[in-house]
Amino acid sequence: MLKNFSRKDFTATNVLITITVLMYIIQINITNGGLLFGLNLYFLVYGFWWQPLSTIFAHGGIAHLGMNMFVLWQFGNLIERFIGAKKFVALYLITGLLTSILSFAYIYYLDHNVNLVGASGAICALLGFVAYYDKAQRGGIITWILLISVAPLIIGLPIAWYSHFIGLGIGFLYAIITKR
């Protein structure tokens, strides 16, 4: 069966997707897994230091996971081909961590009971990175992030819209800082 796979199937993007899916399976099979791996008050009160990272891999449901992994697969593989696997993983994890921490700092002052989960902040950071380098796509990327942030709110879905915008900004800044 493995002989049907080629080396190109084992991209860093696909490895991140696999880890995220496995993490979701673990999360839903552990009592309070969403609270354990999401980013919430336990981070501050009980010292759950792993939450800023694990929140990127935790998700609020199978549809949430599926949407995020599709977008990660679509854009992650393109970005990875452009900058290489190591730089892509660094981009994803560093900007994802920063987006998680800044999103938590933002929402913590508004609502102490929030539980942040999902890869969309890190994915929006990837798009911010692309927006820096590809000025022709910048307007479309911003429009897309506005759409994925506002449309779910209009229909009543509880999403962390602010993480999308924070991620966009973090990704853009990351591109500026790491530009050579």
C-alpha positions as MATLAB code, in Angstrom:
seq = 'MLKNFSRKDFTATNVLITITVLMYIIQINITNGGLLFGLNLYFLVYGFWWQPLSTIFAHGGIAHLGMNMFVLWQFGNLIERFIGAKKFVALYLITGLLTSILSFAYIYYLDHNVNLVGASGAICALLGFVAYYDKAQRGGIITWILLISVAPLIIGLPIAWYSHFIGLGIGFLYAIITKR';
ca = [
       0.000    0.000    0.000;
       2.783    2.443    0.808;
       4.326    1.833   -2.593;
       1.512    3.999   -4.033;
       2.818    7.009   -2.126;
       5.541    9.161   -3.560;
       8.009   11.396   -1.773;
       5.906   14.452   -2.671;
       3.048   13.063   -0.539;
       5.175   13.491    2.581;
       5.293   17.266    2.624;
       5.556   19.220    5.863;
       2.045   20.518    5.180;
       0.654   16.997    4.978;
       2.530   16.039    8.157;
       0.984   19.039    9.977;
      -2.444   18.026    8.710;
      -1.892   14.455    9.905;
      -0.768   15.666   13.340;
      -3.828   17.921   13.561;
      -6.213   15.097   12.660;
      -4.533   12.770   15.179;
      -4.699   15.507   17.810;
      -8.411   15.943   17.152;
      -8.962   12.196   17.565;
      -7.090   12.313   20.888;
      -8.970   15.458   21.944;
     -12.425   13.957   21.409;
     -11.481   10.739   23.200;
     -10.224   12.396   26.388;
     -12.599   13.753   29.011;
     -12.577   17.544   28.651;
     -10.040   17.245   25.833;
     -11.209   20.519   24.310;
     -10.482   22.351   27.557;
      -7.205   20.530   28.060;
      -5.857   21.328   24.579;
      -7.693   24.578   23.802;
      -6.362   27.906   25.055;
      -8.332   29.034   28.090;
      -8.100   30.217   31.679;
      -6.342   26.951   32.663;
      -3.292   28.386   30.901;
      -3.027   31.147   33.507;
      -4.559   29.497   36.578;
      -3.058   26.008   36.384;
       0.015   26.671   34.241;
      -1.071   24.612   31.234;
       1.956   25.914   29.297;
       1.284   23.736   26.216;
      -2.045   25.376   25.380;
      -0.746   28.182   23.115;
       0.637   25.439   20.849;
      -1.948   22.694   21.327;
      -4.808   25.082   20.551;
      -3.585   25.235   16.943;
      -4.166   21.478   16.668;
      -7.433   21.288   18.664;
     -10.780   21.915   16.919;
     -14.403   22.505   17.806;
     -15.860   19.761   15.624;
     -15.337   17.688   12.521;
     -16.614   20.443   10.178;
     -14.251   22.967   11.813;
     -11.368   20.530   11.426;
     -12.271   19.714    7.817;
     -12.537   23.329    6.703;
      -9.255   24.326    8.321;
      -7.363   21.317    7.000;
      -8.648   21.876    3.469;
      -7.422   25.476    3.511;
      -4.114   24.443    5.107;
      -3.645   21.765    2.449;
      -4.483   24.201   -0.338;
      -2.295   27.117    0.749;
       0.275   25.319    2.883;
       1.573   23.188    0.042;
       1.949   26.244   -2.202;
       3.811   28.237    0.437;
       5.967   25.250    1.337;
       7.081   24.890   -2.292;
       7.993   28.582   -2.305;
      10.006   28.748    0.945;
      10.879   25.113    1.723;
       9.689   22.696    4.396;
      11.798   23.927    7.339;
      10.942   27.575    6.819;
       7.293   26.657    6.298;
       7.084   24.729    9.581;
       8.817   27.605   11.390;
       6.387   30.087    9.790;
       3.348   28.004   10.757;
       4.376   27.273   14.337;
       5.870   30.670   15.243;
       3.045   32.710   13.750;
       0.490   30.226   15.115;
       1.907   30.562   18.636;
       2.022   34.353   18.434;
      -1.505   34.491   17.041;
      -2.771   32.215   19.825;
      -1.152   34.268   22.578;
      -2.282   37.624   21.175;
      -5.803   36.309   20.532;
      -5.974   35.030   24.100;
      -4.701   38.360   25.441;
      -7.344   40.192   23.395;
     -10.296   38.052   24.411;
      -9.215   37.452   28.022;
     -10.098   41.030   28.945;
     -13.541   40.673   27.368;
     -14.508   37.175   28.500;
     -12.566   34.986   30.956;
     -14.591   31.892   29.956;
     -13.385   31.631   26.357;
     -11.754   28.475   24.978;
      -9.805   29.115   21.778;
      -9.418   26.158   19.418;
      -8.470   25.824   15.779;
      -5.815   26.381   13.171;
      -7.509   29.314   11.443;
      -5.368   31.954   13.176;
      -2.191   30.176   12.029;
      -3.674   29.689    8.554;
      -4.560   33.377    8.337;
      -0.941   34.107    9.317;
       0.119   32.050    6.290;
      -2.171   34.206    4.176;
      -0.689   37.360    5.713;
       2.728   36.067    4.702;
       1.495   35.564    1.120;
      -0.170   38.995    1.131;
       3.173   40.625    1.846;
       4.918   38.974   -1.082;
       2.063   38.932   -3.600;
       0.588   42.420   -3.829;
      -1.774   41.309   -6.604;
      -3.413   38.841   -4.197;
      -3.437   41.143   -1.153;
      -6.920   42.580   -1.732;
      -8.396   39.139   -2.361;
      -6.776   37.727    0.768;
      -8.109   40.542    2.927;
     -11.572   40.147    1.394;
     -11.485   36.395    1.990;
     -10.481   36.869    5.650;
     -13.260   39.422    6.101;
     -15.710   36.941    4.600;
     -14.636   33.980    6.767;
     -14.707   36.229    9.825;
     -18.001   38.063    9.361;
     -20.232   35.524    7.553;
     -20.162   32.949   10.391;
     -20.972   35.684   12.925;
     -23.992   36.768   10.882;
     -25.434   33.255   11.009;
     -24.655   32.929   14.721;
     -21.571   30.713   14.776;
     -19.250   31.414   17.705;
     -15.921   31.916   15.968;
     -12.760   33.702   17.069;
     -12.937   36.264   14.267;
     -10.248   38.382   15.941;
      -7.759   35.486   15.545;
      -8.176   35.753   11.781;
      -7.206   39.425   11.760;
      -4.446   38.989   14.331;
      -3.053   36.083   12.279;
      -3.169   38.141    9.080;
      -1.161   40.899   10.759;
       1.308   38.505   12.396;
       1.943   36.732    9.079;
       2.494   40.031    7.299;
       4.936   41.181   10.004;
       6.708   37.819    9.947;
       7.290   38.263    6.207;
       8.729   41.725    6.767;
      11.022   40.546    9.570;
      12.277   37.418    7.780;
      12.626   38.972    4.324;
      16.094   38.676    2.848;
];
